Short mmCIF file of C-alpha atoms and ligand atoms in Angstrom, two decimals:
data_model
loop_
_atom_site.label_atom_id
_atom_site.label_comp_id
_atom_site.label_asym_id
_atom_site.label_seq_id
_atom_site.Cartn_x
_atom_site.Cartn_y
_atom_site.Cartn_z
CA MET A 1 27.99 -5.73 -19.72
CA GLU A 2 29.71 -3.71 -22.20
CA ILE A 3 27.47 -1.93 -24.80
CA GLN A 4 29.14 -0.76 -28.07
CA ILE A 5 27.50 0.92 -31.09
CA SER A 6 28.50 -0.15 -34.53
CA VAL A 7 28.06 1.02 -38.11
CA GLY A 8 27.56 -1.91 -40.38
CA LYS A 9 25.33 -3.95 -42.48
CA LEU A 10 23.38 -6.90 -41.16
CA GLU A 11 24.56 -9.11 -44.12
CA THR A 12 28.20 -8.80 -43.17
CA GLU A 13 28.40 -8.72 -39.53
CA LYS A 14 30.62 -11.36 -38.04
CA CYS A 15 29.42 -12.41 -34.62
CA PRO A 16 27.65 -15.29 -32.76
CA ALA A 17 23.95 -13.90 -32.97
CA VAL A 18 22.17 -10.99 -34.33
CA ALA A 19 18.80 -10.29 -32.97
CA LEU A 20 15.99 -8.88 -35.45
CA PHE A 21 12.71 -7.47 -34.25
CA LEU A 22 9.64 -8.30 -36.21
CA PRO A 23 5.95 -7.06 -35.90
CA GLN A 24 3.09 -9.60 -36.60
CA GLU A 25 1.65 -7.76 -39.26
CA ALA A 26 2.28 -9.61 -42.43
CA SER A 27 2.80 -6.65 -44.74
CA SER A 28 5.65 -5.16 -42.75
CA PHE A 29 7.00 -8.70 -42.22
CA ALA A 30 9.43 -8.69 -45.08
CA ALA A 31 12.52 -7.08 -43.46
CA LYS A 32 14.67 -5.25 -45.88
CA THR A 33 17.59 -7.66 -45.73
CA ILE A 34 18.98 -10.42 -47.62
CA TYR A 35 17.15 -12.67 -45.23
CA SER A 36 13.84 -11.76 -46.10
CA SER A 37 12.95 -14.70 -48.24
CA LEU A 38 14.16 -16.90 -45.41
CA ILE A 39 12.03 -15.02 -42.91
CA ALA A 40 9.14 -15.13 -45.30
CA ARG A 41 9.38 -18.87 -45.40
CA LEU A 42 9.33 -19.24 -41.72
CA HIS A 43 6.34 -17.13 -41.71
CA ARG A 44 4.36 -18.98 -44.25
CA GLN A 45 5.07 -22.13 -42.24
CA LYS A 46 3.57 -20.31 -39.28
CA ASP A 47 6.69 -21.56 -37.21
CA PHE A 48 7.10 -17.85 -36.31
CA ILE A 49 4.52 -15.18 -36.93
CA GLY A 50 5.96 -12.17 -34.96
CA LYS A 51 3.79 -12.60 -32.03
CA PHE A 52 4.81 -10.48 -28.93
CA GLU A 53 7.25 -12.62 -26.81
CA GLU A 54 7.68 -15.01 -29.63
CA THR A 55 11.42 -15.92 -30.56
CA ALA A 56 12.99 -17.95 -33.14
CA TRP A 57 16.41 -19.01 -33.98
CA LEU A 58 17.60 -19.14 -37.76
CA TYR A 59 20.90 -20.63 -39.22
CA PRO A 60 21.39 -18.92 -42.54
CA ASN A 61 24.31 -20.01 -44.72
CA GLU A 62 24.72 -16.75 -46.81
CA ASN A 63 25.87 -14.67 -43.96
CA GLU A 64 28.57 -14.26 -41.54
CA ALA A 65 26.57 -14.28 -38.49
CA GLU A 66 26.34 -17.66 -36.82
CA ARG A 67 22.71 -17.20 -35.96
CA LEU A 68 19.85 -14.91 -36.59
CA LEU A 69 17.42 -14.58 -33.70
CA LEU A 70 13.88 -13.23 -34.56
CA VAL A 71 11.97 -11.64 -31.96
CA GLY A 72 8.10 -10.77 -32.11
CA LEU A 73 6.92 -7.22 -31.67
CA GLY A 74 3.15 -8.18 -31.85
CA GLU A 75 0.78 -5.76 -33.45
CA TRP A 76 3.43 -3.13 -33.54
CA ASN A 77 1.89 -1.11 -36.40
CA ASN A 78 -1.53 -1.06 -34.91
CA LYS A 79 -2.68 2.63 -34.37
CA LYS A 80 -4.08 1.87 -31.07
CA LEU A 81 -0.57 0.92 -29.58
CA THR A 82 0.14 4.12 -27.52
CA GLU A 83 3.73 5.59 -27.55
CA ASN A 84 4.07 4.41 -24.05
CA GLU A 85 2.89 0.73 -25.07
CA SER A 86 5.32 0.77 -27.95
CA ARG A 87 8.27 1.74 -25.38
CA HIS A 88 7.26 -1.20 -23.12
CA THR A 89 6.74 -3.66 -25.95
CA ALA A 90 10.15 -2.71 -27.41
CA GLN A 91 11.94 -3.27 -23.91
CA SER A 92 10.35 -6.58 -23.15
CA ALA A 93 11.25 -7.82 -26.64
CA ILE A 94 14.83 -6.74 -25.96
CA GLY A 95 14.42 -8.73 -22.67
CA HIS A 96 13.35 -11.88 -24.43
CA ALA A 97 16.21 -11.56 -26.78
CA VAL A 98 18.65 -11.58 -23.95
CA LEU A 99 16.79 -14.43 -22.21
CA ALA A 100 17.07 -16.33 -25.61
CA ALA A 101 20.66 -15.62 -25.84
CA ARG A 102 21.42 -16.65 -22.52
CA LYS A 103 19.92 -20.09 -22.94
CA LEU A 104 22.36 -20.80 -25.45
CA ALA A 105 25.00 -19.59 -23.08
CA LEU A 106 26.07 -17.02 -25.64
CA GLU A 107 28.41 -14.22 -24.59
CA GLN A 108 27.87 -11.69 -27.28
CA LEU A 109 24.53 -10.33 -28.77
CA HIS A 110 24.25 -8.05 -31.80
CA ILE A 111 20.87 -5.97 -32.12
CA TRP A 112 19.73 -4.87 -35.56
CA LEU A 113 18.17 -1.57 -34.46
CA GLU A 114 17.14 -0.71 -38.06
CA GLY A 115 13.55 -1.42 -39.04
CA PRO A 116 10.58 -1.24 -36.84
CA LEU A 117 12.00 -0.28 -33.68
CA VAL A 118 13.52 2.83 -34.89
CA GLU A 119 10.75 3.67 -37.24
CA LYS A 120 8.43 3.93 -34.37
CA LEU A 121 10.74 5.29 -31.81
CA GLY A 122 13.60 7.08 -33.50
CA TYR A 123 17.07 6.42 -33.09
CA ARG A 124 17.73 8.12 -29.95
CA LEU A 125 15.00 6.77 -27.97
CA ALA A 126 15.13 3.25 -29.53
CA ALA A 127 18.90 3.05 -28.44
CA GLN A 128 18.07 4.40 -25.00
CA LEU A 129 15.38 1.96 -24.33
CA THR A 130 17.35 -0.86 -25.96
CA ALA A 131 20.47 -0.23 -23.88
CA GLU A 132 18.49 0.09 -20.61
CA ALA A 133 16.64 -3.03 -21.27
CA LEU A 134 19.75 -5.07 -22.08
CA LEU A 135 21.16 -4.14 -18.89
CA LEU A 136 18.17 -4.76 -16.94
CA ALA A 137 17.37 -8.13 -18.61
CA ASN A 138 20.99 -9.42 -18.31
CA TYR A 139 21.00 -8.78 -14.48
CA ARG A 140 21.59 -11.61 -12.24
CA PHE A 141 22.82 -11.55 -8.58
CA LEU A 142 26.02 -13.86 -8.59
CA LYS A 143 28.39 -12.24 -6.37
CA TYR A 144 28.03 -15.13 -3.61
CA LYS A 145 27.94 -17.96 -6.02
CA SER A 146 31.30 -19.99 -6.09
CA LYS A 147 30.53 -21.58 -9.31
CA ILE A 148 28.39 -20.09 -12.08
CA PRO A 149 26.71 -22.59 -14.27
CA ASP A 150 27.10 -21.69 -18.08
CA LYS A 151 23.50 -21.17 -18.52
CA GLU A 152 23.44 -18.65 -15.80
CA LYS A 153 26.34 -16.67 -17.13
CA PRO A 154 25.18 -13.16 -18.36
CA LEU A 155 26.09 -11.67 -21.67
CA ARG A 156 29.28 -10.10 -21.59
CA SER A 157 28.59 -7.58 -24.41
CA ALA A 158 26.08 -6.29 -26.64
CA THR A 159 26.24 -4.26 -29.93
CA LEU A 160 23.56 -2.24 -31.46
CA LEU A 161 24.00 -2.18 -35.33
CA ILE A 162 23.21 0.86 -37.04
CA GLY A 163 22.99 1.33 -40.86
CA ASP A 164 24.82 4.81 -40.98
CA GLU A 165 27.06 7.24 -39.19
CA ARG A 166 24.72 10.06 -38.81
CA GLN A 167 22.18 7.99 -37.04
CA ALA A 168 24.65 6.15 -35.06
CA ALA A 169 25.77 9.42 -33.39
CA GLU A 170 21.89 9.70 -32.48
CA ALA A 171 22.23 6.32 -31.16
CA ARG A 172 25.16 6.65 -29.22
CA ALA A 173 23.58 9.55 -27.17
CA GLY A 174 20.62 7.51 -26.51
CA ALA A 175 22.50 4.48 -25.55
CA ARG A 176 24.63 6.50 -23.21
CA VAL A 177 21.43 7.60 -21.13
CA GLY A 178 20.05 4.03 -21.13
CA GLN A 179 23.18 2.64 -20.07
CA ILE A 180 23.35 5.05 -17.10
CA ILE A 181 19.99 4.43 -15.87
CA GLY A 182 20.26 0.65 -16.30
CA LYS A 183 23.61 0.50 -14.67
CA TRP A 184 22.50 2.29 -11.50
CA THR A 185 19.24 0.40 -11.27
CA CYS A 186 21.20 -2.84 -11.25
CA PHE A 187 23.54 -1.01 -8.49
CA GLY A 188 20.24 -0.64 -6.38
CA ARG A 189 19.39 -4.28 -7.09
CA ASP A 190 22.76 -5.45 -5.97
CA LEU A 191 22.28 -3.49 -2.63
CA GLN A 192 18.66 -4.96 -2.10
CA ASN A 193 20.12 -8.40 -2.75
CA THR A 194 23.14 -8.13 -0.43
CA PRO A 195 22.43 -9.85 2.69
CA SER A 196 22.09 -8.12 5.87
CA ASN A 197 25.19 -9.51 7.49
CA ASP A 198 27.08 -7.71 4.95
CA LEU A 199 24.88 -4.67 4.55
CA THR A 200 24.54 -3.11 8.00
CA PRO A 201 23.43 0.62 8.41
CA SER A 202 27.03 1.91 8.73
CA ARG A 203 27.99 -0.15 5.69
CA LEU A 204 25.31 1.11 3.64
CA ALA A 205 26.11 4.64 4.62
CA GLU A 206 29.75 3.85 3.59
CA ILE A 207 28.55 2.59 0.25
CA ALA A 208 26.54 5.89 -0.06
CA ALA A 209 29.60 7.96 0.38
CA GLU A 210 31.83 5.88 -1.84
CA ASN A 211 29.32 5.99 -4.79
CA ALA A 212 28.13 9.79 -4.04
CA ALA A 213 31.85 10.80 -4.19
CA THR A 214 32.17 9.47 -7.92
CA GLN A 215 29.35 11.51 -9.13
CA LYS A 216 30.21 14.64 -7.04
CA ILE A 217 27.32 14.25 -4.74
CA SER A 218 27.98 15.59 -1.27
CA CYS A 219 27.34 12.96 1.43
CA GLN A 220 26.81 13.72 5.17
CA ILE A 221 26.73 10.80 7.55
CA TYR A 222 25.27 11.29 11.05
CA ASP A 223 25.94 8.68 13.65
CA GLU A 224 24.24 8.22 16.80
CA LYS A 225 25.61 11.42 18.29
CA GLY A 226 24.80 13.49 15.19
CA MET A 227 21.08 12.07 15.14
CA ARG A 228 20.85 12.91 19.01
CA ASP A 229 21.81 16.42 18.16
CA LEU A 230 19.25 16.58 15.54
CA GLY A 231 16.55 15.23 17.88
CA MET A 232 15.89 12.11 15.79
CA GLY A 233 14.40 10.23 18.63
CA ALA A 234 12.22 8.12 16.46
CA LEU A 235 15.00 6.77 14.18
CA LEU A 236 17.30 6.34 17.15
CA GLY A 237 14.57 4.30 18.90
CA VAL A 238 14.32 1.93 16.05
CA GLY A 239 18.06 1.43 16.04
CA GLN A 240 18.70 0.93 19.58
CA GLY A 241 17.90 -2.79 19.77
CA SER A 242 20.81 -3.69 17.36
CA VAL A 243 24.50 -3.97 17.75
CA ASN A 244 24.63 -2.41 14.25
CA PRO A 245 23.94 1.16 15.03
CA PRO A 246 21.59 3.33 13.08
CA ARG A 247 22.95 6.15 10.66
CA PHE A 248 21.27 9.01 8.85
CA VAL A 249 22.57 9.90 5.21
CA ALA A 250 21.87 12.89 3.40
CA LEU A 251 23.06 13.34 -0.09
CA GLU A 252 23.11 16.57 -2.05
CA TYR A 253 23.50 17.08 -5.68
CA HIS A 254 24.09 20.51 -6.88
CA PRO A 255 24.35 20.78 -10.86
CA ALA A 256 27.47 22.24 -12.19
CA LYS A 257 25.69 23.24 -15.57
CA ASN A 258 22.53 25.34 -15.83
CA PRO A 259 21.14 24.78 -12.40
CA ARG A 260 17.41 25.63 -12.71
CA HIS A 261 17.05 26.89 -9.12
CA GLU A 262 13.14 27.50 -9.42
CA ASN A 263 12.59 23.84 -10.06
CA GLY A 264 14.60 22.69 -7.03
CA PRO A 265 15.38 21.21 -4.88
CA ILE A 266 13.49 17.82 -4.88
CA VAL A 267 13.96 15.84 -1.85
CA LEU A 268 13.87 11.94 -2.23
CA VAL A 269 13.58 9.92 1.04
CA GLY A 270 14.18 6.05 1.18
CA LYS A 271 13.25 3.70 4.01
CA GLY A 272 16.32 2.10 4.90
CA ILE A 273 15.84 -0.82 7.40
CA THR A 274 18.64 -3.26 6.71
CA PHE A 275 16.71 -6.03 8.42
CA ASP A 276 13.32 -5.80 10.10
CA THR A 277 12.51 -8.55 12.77
CA GLY A 278 9.64 -6.58 13.73
CA GLY A 279 11.55 -5.92 16.89
CA ILE A 280 9.89 -6.81 20.33
CA SER A 281 6.60 -7.00 18.35
CA ILE A 282 8.44 -9.90 16.48
CA LYS A 283 7.40 -11.29 13.00
CA PRO A 284 6.67 -14.78 12.53
CA ALA A 285 9.42 -16.86 10.99
CA ASP A 286 7.78 -17.40 7.75
CA ASP A 287 9.66 -15.53 4.70
CA LEU A 288 11.60 -13.55 7.23
CA ASP A 289 14.54 -13.58 5.06
CA LEU A 290 12.82 -11.53 2.92
CA MET A 291 13.08 -8.78 5.36
CA LYS A 292 16.49 -8.01 4.18
CA PHE A 293 14.71 -6.07 1.31
CA ASP A 294 13.25 -3.75 3.99
CA MET A 295 16.04 -1.14 2.73
CA SER A 296 14.81 -0.99 -0.82
CA GLY A 297 13.73 2.48 -0.54
CA ALA A 298 17.20 3.81 0.53
CA ALA A 299 18.87 1.88 -2.00
CA VAL A 300 16.61 3.16 -4.80
CA VAL A 301 17.04 6.88 -3.62
CA LEU A 302 21.04 6.38 -3.72
CA ALA A 303 20.82 4.68 -6.88
CA THR A 304 18.50 7.36 -8.42
CA MET A 305 20.67 10.18 -7.12
CA CYS A 306 23.87 8.79 -8.76
CA ALA A 307 22.09 8.26 -12.16
CA LEU A 308 20.65 11.74 -12.25
CA ALA A 309 24.14 13.04 -11.29
CA GLU A 310 25.98 11.02 -13.92
CA LEU A 311 23.40 12.31 -16.46
CA GLN A 312 24.34 15.95 -15.22
CA THR A 313 20.51 16.73 -14.84
CA PRO A 314 20.36 20.46 -14.14
CA LEU A 315 18.22 20.05 -11.01
CA HIS A 316 19.11 20.54 -7.31
CA LEU A 317 18.61 17.13 -5.62
CA VAL A 318 18.55 15.85 -2.01
CA GLY A 319 18.43 12.20 -0.96
CA LEU A 320 17.79 11.26 2.43
CA MET A 321 18.35 7.68 3.76
CA PRO A 322 17.53 6.74 7.35
CA LEU A 323 19.21 3.57 8.06
CA ALA A 324 18.66 1.13 11.06
CA GLU A 325 18.34 -2.56 11.94
CA ASN A 326 15.10 -3.33 13.61
CA MET A 327 16.06 -5.96 16.32
CA PRO A 328 14.62 -7.48 19.48
CA SER A 329 16.85 -7.37 22.34
CA GLY A 330 17.48 -6.30 25.95
CA SER A 331 18.03 -2.65 24.78
CA ALA A 332 15.54 -2.70 22.04
CA GLN A 333 12.52 -0.17 22.16
CA ARG A 334 9.37 -1.53 23.83
CA PRO A 335 5.64 -1.55 22.54
CA GLY A 336 4.15 1.54 24.52
CA ASP A 337 7.53 3.52 24.42
CA ILE A 338 7.00 7.10 23.65
CA VAL A 339 9.74 8.84 21.36
CA ARG A 340 10.18 12.34 20.11
CA ALA A 341 10.78 13.05 16.44
CA CYS A 342 12.94 15.75 15.18
CA ASN A 343 10.13 18.01 14.32
CA GLY A 344 9.16 17.92 18.06
CA LYS A 345 6.15 15.41 17.66
CA THR A 346 5.79 12.91 20.15
CA ILE A 347 4.95 9.23 18.91
CA GLU A 348 3.52 6.27 20.79
CA VAL A 349 5.29 3.23 19.58
CA ALA A 350 2.28 1.01 20.07
CA ASP A 351 3.88 -1.56 17.67
CA THR A 352 7.70 -2.18 17.03
CA ASP A 353 6.94 -3.51 13.92
CA ALA A 354 5.62 -0.25 12.44
CA GLU A 355 9.22 0.90 12.23
CA GLY A 356 9.53 2.07 8.82
CA ARG A 357 7.09 5.08 9.40
CA LEU A 358 9.12 5.95 12.49
CA ILE A 359 12.39 6.32 10.80
CA LEU A 360 10.66 8.13 7.86
CA ALA A 361 9.20 10.63 10.54
CA ASP A 362 12.67 11.98 11.22
CA ALA A 363 13.50 12.11 7.59
CA LEU A 364 10.52 13.87 6.79
CA GLY A 365 11.03 16.37 9.47
CA PHE A 366 14.67 16.95 8.41
CA ALA A 367 13.46 17.45 4.85
CA HIS A 368 11.89 20.83 5.74
CA ARG A 369 15.42 22.43 6.07
CA TYR A 370 15.90 22.23 2.28
CA LYS A 371 12.67 24.30 1.49
CA PRO A 372 11.82 21.59 -1.08
CA LYS A 373 9.67 22.04 -4.16
CA ALA A 374 8.60 18.44 -3.75
CA VAL A 375 9.35 15.55 -1.35
CA ILE A 376 8.91 11.95 -2.45
CA ASP A 377 9.28 8.96 -0.20
CA LEU A 378 9.88 5.34 -1.05
CA ALA A 379 9.40 2.61 1.37
CA THR A 380 8.58 -1.10 1.62
CA LEU A 381 6.06 0.09 4.23
CA THR A 382 2.95 -2.31 4.63
CA GLY A 383 2.19 -5.98 3.93
CA ALA A 384 -1.26 -4.55 3.45
CA ILE A 385 0.00 -3.10 0.04
CA TYR A 386 0.12 -6.81 -1.34
CA VAL A 387 -3.33 -7.16 -0.43
CA ALA A 388 -4.50 -4.02 -2.26
CA LEU A 389 -2.37 -4.12 -5.41
CA GLY A 390 -0.33 -7.30 -5.54
CA GLU A 391 3.00 -7.32 -7.62
CA THR A 392 1.55 -4.87 -9.96
CA ALA A 393 1.84 -1.44 -8.85
CA ALA A 394 3.17 0.70 -5.94
CA GLY A 395 0.62 2.52 -3.79
CA LEU A 396 0.80 6.15 -4.36
CA PHE A 397 -0.49 8.69 -1.65
CA GLY A 398 0.08 12.27 -1.51
CA ASN A 399 -0.97 15.76 -0.29
CA ASP A 400 -0.57 17.51 -3.90
CA GLN A 401 -2.62 16.15 -6.89
CA ALA A 402 -0.31 17.95 -9.54
CA LEU A 403 2.75 16.36 -8.05
CA MET A 404 0.78 12.85 -7.97
CA THR A 405 -0.17 13.51 -11.72
CA ARG A 406 3.47 13.99 -12.61
CA ILE A 407 4.42 10.75 -10.78
CA LYS A 408 1.77 8.89 -12.71
CA LYS A 409 3.00 10.20 -15.98
CA ALA A 410 6.35 9.04 -15.31
CA ALA A 411 4.95 5.96 -14.20
CA GLU A 412 3.20 5.36 -17.37
CA ARG A 413 6.43 6.30 -19.54
CA THR A 414 8.57 3.85 -17.74
CA GLY A 415 6.18 0.96 -16.94
CA GLU A 416 7.19 1.19 -13.41
CA ARG A 417 3.49 1.51 -12.27
CA VAL A 418 1.73 3.29 -9.51
CA TRP A 419 -1.77 3.34 -8.30
CA GLU A 420 -3.27 6.11 -6.26
CA LEU A 421 -4.87 5.18 -2.92
CA PRO A 422 -6.90 7.44 -0.67
CA LEU A 423 -6.03 9.40 2.40
CA PHE A 424 -9.44 9.80 3.91
CA GLN A 425 -9.83 11.76 7.03
CA GLU A 426 -10.71 8.58 8.81
CA PHE A 427 -7.24 7.24 8.41
CA PHE A 428 -5.69 10.26 10.26
CA ASP A 429 -8.40 9.69 13.02
CA TYR A 430 -7.36 6.03 13.65
CA MET A 431 -3.86 7.04 14.51
CA LYS A 432 -4.72 9.28 17.33
CA SER A 433 -2.99 8.38 20.80
CA ASP A 434 -4.25 8.72 24.18
CA VAL A 435 -0.84 9.59 25.40
CA ALA A 436 1.24 11.09 22.59
CA ASP A 437 0.75 13.18 19.73
CA ILE A 438 0.07 10.41 17.42
CA ARG A 439 0.34 6.63 17.31
CA ASN A 440 2.48 4.43 14.89
CA ILE A 441 -0.34 1.84 14.37
CA ALA A 442 -4.12 2.42 14.24
CA SER A 443 -6.25 1.93 17.43
CA LYS A 444 -8.82 0.04 15.46
CA PRO A 445 -7.95 -2.95 13.30
CA SER A 446 -10.16 -1.80 10.56
CA GLY A 447 -8.24 -2.67 7.28
CA GLY A 448 -6.84 0.00 5.15
CA GLY A 449 -3.20 -0.62 6.38
CA SER A 450 -1.33 1.10 3.62
CA SER A 451 -3.61 4.25 4.04
CA LYS A 452 -3.12 4.27 7.73
CA GLY A 453 0.48 3.98 7.51
CA ALA A 454 0.53 6.89 4.58
CA ALA A 455 -1.58 9.00 6.96
CA PHE A 456 0.97 8.64 9.75
CA LEU A 457 3.51 10.04 7.47
CA ALA A 458 1.45 12.91 5.98
CA THR A 459 1.48 14.37 9.51
CA PHE A 460 5.23 14.75 9.43
CA ALA A 461 5.06 16.13 5.65
CA GLU A 462 3.06 19.09 6.43
CA GLY A 463 4.28 22.41 4.74
CA TYR A 464 5.43 20.95 1.59
CA LYS A 465 4.10 18.98 -1.41
CA TRP A 466 4.88 15.40 -0.89
CA ALA A 467 4.18 11.99 -2.21
CA HIS A 468 4.70 8.50 -0.54
CA LEU A 469 5.28 5.24 -2.78
CA ASP A 470 4.60 2.06 -0.87
CA ILE A 471 6.93 -0.32 -2.73
CA ALA A 472 6.69 -3.33 -0.41
CA ALA A 473 5.09 -5.51 -3.13
CA MET A 474 7.23 -4.12 -5.85
CA ALA A 475 10.77 -4.13 -4.54
CA HIS A 476 11.34 -7.70 -4.70
CA PRO A 477 8.89 -9.78 -6.98
CA LYS A 478 8.62 -13.37 -6.68
CA GLU A 479 7.83 -13.79 -10.37
CA ASP A 480 10.66 -13.62 -12.90
CA LYS A 481 10.08 -11.21 -15.62
CA PRO A 482 12.28 -10.27 -18.70
CA LEU A 483 13.55 -7.06 -17.54
CA VAL A 484 13.09 -7.88 -13.52
CA PRO A 485 14.43 -11.09 -12.48
CA LYS A 486 13.33 -12.53 -9.24
CA GLY A 487 14.98 -10.75 -6.07
CA GLY A 488 15.45 -7.01 -5.67
CA SER A 489 13.90 -5.20 -8.60
CA GLY A 490 15.37 -1.68 -8.47
CA TYR A 491 11.79 -0.45 -8.72
CA GLY A 492 11.56 3.21 -8.41
CA VAL A 493 14.94 4.05 -10.07
CA ARG A 494 13.54 4.21 -13.75
CA LEU A 495 10.39 6.13 -12.38
CA LEU A 496 12.17 8.81 -10.53
CA VAL A 497 14.82 9.26 -13.08
CA GLN A 498 11.89 9.94 -15.53
CA PHE A 499 10.13 11.98 -13.11
CA CYS A 500 12.94 14.29 -12.38
CA ARG A 501 14.12 14.58 -16.00
CA ASP A 502 10.42 15.44 -16.80
CA TRP A 503 10.19 17.98 -13.98
CA ILE A 504 12.80 20.16 -15.33
CA GLU A 505 11.42 20.12 -18.93
CA ALA A 506 8.02 20.97 -17.31
CA LYS A 507 7.06 18.14 -19.60
CA PHE A 508 3.80 16.26 -19.07
N1 BES B 1 8.74 -3.99 6.39
C1 BES B 1 7.31 -4.44 6.71
C2 BES B 1 6.49 -4.47 5.69
C3 BES B 1 6.38 -5.41 4.69
C4 BES B 1 5.85 -6.60 5.02
C5 BES B 1 7.26 -5.44 3.59
C6 BES B 1 5.97 -7.67 4.21
C7 BES B 1 7.32 -6.54 2.74
C8 BES B 1 6.69 -7.59 2.96
C9 BES B 1 6.90 -3.16 7.89
O1 BES B 1 7.87 -2.55 8.39
C10 BES B 1 5.98 -3.86 8.66
O2 BES B 1 6.23 -4.59 9.44
N2 BES B 1 4.67 -3.35 8.63
C11 BES B 1 3.65 -3.86 9.27
C12 BES B 1 2.88 -2.64 9.91
C13 BES B 1 1.83 -2.90 10.89
C14 BES B 1 2.53 -3.38 12.17
C15 BES B 1 0.88 -1.89 11.27
C16 BES B 1 2.69 -4.67 8.43
O3 BES B 1 2.47 -4.50 7.21
O4 BES B 1 2.46 -5.78 8.91
MN1 MN B 2 8.30 -3.93 10.36
ZN1 ZN B 3 10.01 -2.65 7.63
#
């Protein structure tokens, strides 16, 4: 979607629809526009009272806009509303505006930014959050549809209306940031939603290289020979059952301007299983199609790197994407096989369906060479995380409280929630193997599956500050939300972009 900023007056704007955001508090209800009497009447009749998530269409005659869309902000002026809550409220109100406009199959929507939104958030932040929310709410995966019904068509353009030129400059700067974050999040969603027949490890590696090049990110792709030279026996083992060979992608971004060396590099690692059948420890057929989403971590790492590079973030960044298809076949690895990861540790592959931790073991081992200030991995690692947290938050694990605190702060700002889970000693003990240095599944079936998986990863992340996000339940929610439609969610892009931008500002 194209996003413009225009300086104008609500009363004179020629367009199909203008959205107006109104709090529930009666005192602030009368917007300072020529429509205030109309709006007040609607309010008196209680047809629209400005409740959060409420929308109403008005068809005024005096104006040049065809329609006014009123969108409720709820108790916007309530002092108890924190800044973070205001951000989320504003963004989901924008999301509801987009949905309402699309219901009428409109192609264009104007957003009246003046009033409550800018009063609370300022022009720059209001425009940033608005632009981002517009793109997120407007997203649909339509690439494979031969015919798109009118009602499913996304908006083609949105315009943010600002009262005067000076403030429009602020808004332009903010909107640019929001647009970049929104665009790359949607790029990540596209990758997630792409079916596995069109997104093999080598294809995903190519896409990484193409997009990295547009943002001056260097991209090194290792094929099987390259991985053998690196000693990545765990990643090779997972990939060996498929006719689509595995790849390992290393992205690196060196900022051109003001690199703050003391802060970097930050290494981001993403699980990239382009399809997870479980391998010889094969999964049941129910919902197996959803295993195309098992590369969500890698997609999010690529999208985050591109967004931060396009924003010219002065931070040295590395993105690692171990990519493989987990298939059963005559050449597949067997339960009981022992593989050696690139850090020299041997792993007993007791279950070929615990493959994510295997490919991450090699990526986390590889991360050491960058002498990272912090490493964060994202992985659709365990079904158990659904049991623990549902579709409400990613599981957060790590070996450094300060790092995890920063991730929590970024999560609160963006609304991409995380929840810390424990790494008790017992979880490490369960992963002991009789025949190798470690087993990939616990020897006792005693629950805590997500913590056990994280404990396995932790033993490959020794020697640097590390955090792990189990995004299995967040990567492809089943429920439609205004900013996150069903399917690939891009969960993690906004969180990590915020985290990295805060990291250099040393902002908490
Ligand atoms: N990709 C799955 C995790 C998953 C499950 C993601 C359901 C989304 C929905 C992962 O590779 C896996 O199979 N994990 C196993 C681990 C077990 C064998 C220890 C699981 O969670 O069952
Ligand atoms: Mn699996
Ligand atoms: Zn998996």
